Backbone as ProteinMPNN parsed JSONL, in Angstrom:
{"seq_chain_A": "YIVVAPNALGRAFNDGSGRAGPAIDKALKDIDDAAFFAALKQRLSVEYAINPDKNYLVSFSSGGALVQRVTLQQVDAFSAYVSVSCL", "coords_chain_A": {"N_chain_A": [[66.868, 125.915, 53.326], [68.287, 126.238, 56.526], [67.872, 125.259, 59.739], [68.69, 125.875, 63.015], [68.633, 124.849, 66.303], [69.665, 125.397, 69.185], [69.919, 124.253, 72.595], [69.478, 125.812, 75.757], [71.927, 125.995, 78.367], [71.097, 124.43, 81.248], [68.181, 125.905, 82.645], [67.765, 128.284, 81.291], [68.842, 130.78, 78.889], [71.777, 132.871, 79.089], [70.751, 135.767, 79.3], [71.24, 138.103, 80.515], [69.368, 139.346, 82.082], [68.766, 138.551, 84.69], [66.496, 137.294, 85.55], [66.139, 134.569, 85.873], [66.518, 133.584, 88.348], [68.427, 133.465, 91.423], [70.196, 131.169, 91.8], [70.4, 129.968, 89.257], [71.174, 132.164, 87.697], [73.688, 132.65, 88.829], [75.048, 130.337, 88.042], [75.068, 130.768, 85.303], [76.626, 132.998, 84.905], [79.235, 133.067, 83.789], [78.89, 132.203, 81.242], [78.776, 132.954, 77.888], [76.386, 133.377, 75.974], [75.605, 135.042, 73.867], [77.971, 135.435, 72.406], [78.346, 132.797, 71.665], [76.234, 132.39, 69.809], [77.017, 134.138, 67.771], [79.447, 132.944, 66.999], [78.494, 130.462, 66.176], [76.914, 131.204, 63.992], [78.919, 132.176, 62.307], [80.436, 129.847, 61.842], [78.529, 128.174, 60.576], [78.048, 129.728, 58.329], [80.459, 129.507, 56.939], [80.715, 126.693, 56.569], [78.401, 126.043, 55.102], [78.14, 127.915, 53.117], [76.378, 130.146, 53.426], [74.229, 132.765, 52.474], [75.159, 135.947, 53.421], [73.295, 137.961, 53.709], [71.002, 136.785, 54.461], [70.562, 135.768, 57.11], [68.985, 134.926, 59.963], [67.985, 135.542, 63.297], [65.967, 134.052, 65.499], [63.848, 133.523, 68.23], [62.229, 132.101, 71.167], [60.712, 132.759, 74.317], [63.05, 132.495, 76.96], [65.06, 132.407, 75.144], [64.166, 134.343, 73.416], [64.651, 136.619, 74.925], [67.402, 136.485, 74.898], [67.836, 136.938, 72.189], [67.198, 139.647, 72.099], [69.339, 140.667, 73.594], [71.542, 139.912, 71.972], [70.893, 141.398, 69.724], [71.363, 144.018, 70.638], [74.093, 143.896, 71.321], [75.407, 142.923, 69.07], [74.644, 144.19, 66.58], [74.991, 144.078, 63.79], [75.392, 141.415, 63.212], [73.437, 139.595, 62.336], [70.881, 139.368, 59.77], [68.253, 139.885, 60.434], [66.247, 140.13, 63.405], [64.172, 138.405, 65.662], [62.164, 138.366, 68.414], [60.187, 136.416, 70.387], [57.448, 136.326, 72.566], [58.597, 137.345, 75.062], [59.301, 138.322, 78.31]], "CA_chain_A": [[66.832, 126.463, 54.654], [68.967, 125.547, 57.616], [67.336, 125.679, 61.03], [69.509, 125.418, 64.125], [67.885, 125.105, 67.532], [70.431, 124.979, 70.368], [69.286, 124.318, 73.907], [70.19, 126.562, 76.792], [72.502, 125.195, 79.448], [70.202, 124.624, 82.387], [66.807, 126.309, 82.34], [67.636, 129.543, 80.566], [70.028, 131.374, 78.295], [72.291, 134.01, 79.835], [70.293, 136.962, 78.591], [71.666, 139.271, 81.277], [68.247, 139.98, 82.775], [68.697, 138.168, 86.091], [65.154, 136.819, 85.882], [66.095, 133.114, 86.019], [66.663, 133.247, 89.76], [69.815, 133.586, 91.877], [71.038, 129.979, 91.588], [70.634, 129.803, 87.809], [71.959, 133.315, 87.236], [75.073, 132.443, 89.267], [75.622, 129.295, 87.184], [75.176, 131.285, 83.941], [77.369, 134.26, 84.832], [80.432, 132.967, 82.959], [78.516, 131.672, 79.934], [78.497, 134.042, 76.951], [75.515, 132.845, 74.93], [75.615, 135.955, 72.715], [79.169, 135.092, 71.626], [78.097, 131.47, 71.096], [75.411, 132.522, 68.61], [77.839, 134.768, 66.729], [80.388, 131.928, 66.525], [77.701, 129.464, 65.464], [76.564, 131.792, 62.701], [80.142, 132.222, 61.503], [80.781, 128.479, 61.431], [77.545, 127.714, 59.593], [78.257, 130.512, 57.103], [81.616, 128.933, 56.239], [80.458, 125.303, 56.193], [77.286, 125.891, 54.172], [78.139, 129.056, 52.194], [75.106, 130.846, 53.616], [74.178, 134.158, 52.046], [75.229, 136.788, 54.626], [72.12, 138.834, 53.785], [69.83, 135.984, 54.827], [70.807, 135.111, 58.396], [67.99, 135.445, 60.889], [68.014, 135.009, 64.656], [64.585, 134.032, 65.973], [63.731, 132.633, 69.381], [61.045, 132.173, 71.998], [60.88, 132.724, 75.767], [64.346, 133.036, 77.38], [65.796, 132.608, 73.892], [63.729, 135.644, 72.914], [65.403, 137.627, 75.674], [68.767, 136.433, 74.388], [67.808, 137.628, 70.888], [67.269, 141.082, 72.381], [70.716, 140.973, 74.011], [72.401, 139.813, 70.787], [70.56, 142.548, 68.881], [72.04, 145.204, 71.164], [75.54, 143.724, 71.36], [75.964, 142.556, 67.763], [73.574, 144.643, 65.706], [75.236, 143.723, 62.392], [75.72, 139.992, 63.083], [72.366, 138.897, 61.62], [70.084, 140.219, 58.883], [67.028, 140.264, 61.131], [66.093, 139.576, 64.741], [62.786, 138.279, 66.087], [62.028, 137.897, 69.784], [58.784, 136.048, 70.561], [56.966, 136.021, 73.909], [59.638, 137.601, 76.038], [58.911, 139.284, 79.353]], "C_chain_A": [[67.653, 125.601, 55.6], [68.399, 126.123, 58.907], [68.206, 125.054, 62.112], [68.793, 125.812, 65.406], [68.668, 124.62, 68.753], [69.609, 125.11, 71.65], [70.137, 125.171, 74.841], [70.837, 125.581, 77.764], [71.654, 125.454, 80.686], [68.824, 125.022, 81.912], [66.703, 127.511, 81.43], [68.953, 129.923, 79.908], [70.5, 132.516, 79.191], [71.95, 135.273, 79.053], [70.646, 138.245, 79.329], [70.572, 139.914, 82.099], [68.198, 139.675, 84.267], [67.374, 137.577, 86.499], [65.052, 135.319, 86.093], [66.194, 132.677, 87.473], [68.13, 133.212, 90.153], [70.696, 132.383, 91.563], [71.374, 129.804, 90.11], [71.474, 130.951, 87.279], [73.428, 133.178, 87.64], [75.76, 131.413, 88.378], [75.871, 129.812, 85.767], [76.147, 132.447, 83.795], [78.595, 134.221, 83.923], [80.146, 132.42, 81.556], [78.116, 132.834, 79.027], [77.691, 133.499, 75.773], [75.476, 133.738, 73.695], [76.811, 135.657, 71.816], [79.005, 133.721, 70.974], [77.297, 131.585, 69.807], [76.174, 133.181, 67.468], [78.821, 133.755, 66.135], [79.666, 130.837, 65.731], [77.328, 129.966, 64.072], [77.772, 131.811, 61.778], [80.495, 130.835, 60.979], [79.817, 127.963, 60.371], [77.699, 128.454, 58.264], [79.391, 129.933, 56.273], [81.286, 127.532, 55.717], [79.396, 125.162, 55.106], [77.165, 127.04, 53.178], [76.804, 129.797, 52.229], [75.236, 132.288, 53.157], [74.177, 135.058, 53.288], [74.05, 137.748, 54.773], [70.863, 138.081, 54.203], [70.107, 135.13, 56.058], [69.877, 135.726, 59.421], [68.139, 134.774, 62.249], [66.614, 135.178, 65.232], [64.522, 133.099, 67.169], [62.521, 132.992, 70.222], [61.448, 132.112, 73.476], [62.253, 133.255, 76.187], [65.263, 133.212, 76.177], [65.421, 133.932, 73.253], [64.442, 136.785, 73.627], [66.854, 137.651, 75.213], [68.858, 137.108, 73.023], [67.909, 139.136, 71.107], [68.679, 141.482, 72.784], [71.665, 140.946, 72.815], [72.146, 141.001, 69.861], [71.31, 143.796, 69.336], [73.561, 145.097, 71.093], [76.157, 143.519, 69.984], [74.966, 142.927, 66.67], [73.769, 144.239, 64.236], [75.496, 142.233, 62.175], [74.699, 139.222, 62.255], [71.576, 139.884, 60.789], [68.819, 140.721, 59.572], [66.974, 139.537, 62.462], [64.621, 139.526, 65.08], [62.766, 137.67, 67.484], [60.535, 137.652, 70.034], [58.507, 135.735, 72.024], [58.038, 136.173, 74.968], [59.142, 138.632, 77.044], [60.128, 139.835, 80.012]], "O_chain_A": [[67.695, 124.378, 55.47], [68.445, 127.332, 59.132], [68.428, 123.844, 62.119], [68.393, 126.963, 65.577], [68.373, 123.555, 69.296], [68.729, 125.964, 71.763], [71.36, 125.231, 74.714], [70.345, 124.469, 77.955], [71.52, 126.6, 81.115], [68.35, 124.531, 80.887], [65.644, 127.742, 80.845], [70.025, 129.464, 80.302], [69.715, 133.067, 79.964], [72.746, 135.774, 78.259], [70.386, 139.343, 78.836], [70.812, 140.928, 82.754], [67.644, 140.461, 85.035], [67.14, 137.371, 87.69], [63.984, 134.829, 86.459], [65.973, 131.507, 87.783], [68.99, 132.956, 89.311], [71.827, 132.553, 91.108], [72.52, 129.521, 89.763], [72.393, 130.732, 86.49], [74.317, 133.551, 86.873], [76.919, 131.589, 88.001], [76.791, 129.343, 85.097], [76.463, 132.846, 82.674], [78.959, 135.244, 83.343], [81.072, 132.203, 80.775], [77.219, 133.607, 79.363], [78.242, 133.201, 74.713], [75.328, 133.235, 72.581], [76.674, 135.631, 70.593], [79.471, 133.506, 69.855], [77.639, 130.947, 68.811], [75.987, 132.811, 66.309], [79.009, 133.707, 64.92], [80.184, 130.352, 64.725], [77.421, 129.226, 63.093], [77.655, 131.495, 60.594], [80.816, 130.674, 59.801], [80.244, 127.376, 59.377], [77.501, 127.869, 57.199], [79.301, 129.873, 55.047], [81.549, 127.222, 54.555], [79.481, 124.258, 54.275], [76.168, 127.122, 52.461], [76.186, 130.04, 51.193], [76.24, 132.948, 53.425], [73.281, 134.942, 54.124], [73.831, 138.292, 55.856], [69.784, 138.667, 54.29], [69.907, 133.916, 56.042], [69.971, 136.917, 59.715], [68.39, 133.572, 62.331], [66.137, 136.296, 65.428], [65.081, 132.003, 67.132], [61.881, 134.025, 70.028], [62.437, 131.465, 73.822], [62.602, 134.373, 75.806], [66.145, 134.07, 76.187], [66.256, 134.576, 72.617], [64.794, 137.791, 73.011], [67.468, 138.716, 75.144], [69.848, 137.778, 72.729], [68.626, 139.824, 70.38], [69.168, 142.53, 72.361], [72.494, 141.843, 72.655], [73.084, 141.547, 69.28], [71.833, 144.545, 68.51], [74.243, 146.089, 70.835], [77.305, 143.901, 69.755], [74.503, 142.064, 65.924], [72.785, 144.076, 63.515], [75.793, 141.827, 61.052], [75.065, 138.287, 61.541], [71.588, 141.085, 61.056], [68.368, 141.839, 59.325], [67.571, 138.474, 62.633], [63.889, 140.483, 64.823], [63.295, 136.58, 67.701], [59.72, 138.566, 69.908], [59.242, 134.972, 72.651], [58.347, 135.224, 75.689], [58.627, 139.685, 76.668], [60.019, 140.661, 80.918]]}, "name": "protein", "num_of_chains": 1, "seq": "YIVVAPNALGRAFNDGSGRAGPAIDKALKDIDDAAFFAALKQRLSVEYAINPDKNYLVSFSSGGALVQRVTLQQVDAFSAYVSVSCL"}
């Protein structure tokens, strides 16, 4: 197993919801966290020869909201998506 746990820049990922508050949302507007996760998955797949049928994106809180965004934007990027405790 390989577990990767990146931190959000600031308090939240740019999940597109606008719920982080005006100042944070303004700071995040140019950050494409969904593209970051796709690029990270690609790099790890090459470096570690990961089975493409066993790539899962799982996250909690604002990361859970980002999982929902990635699911909609890149439905085929990961084998499964799990969003935990997201409002």
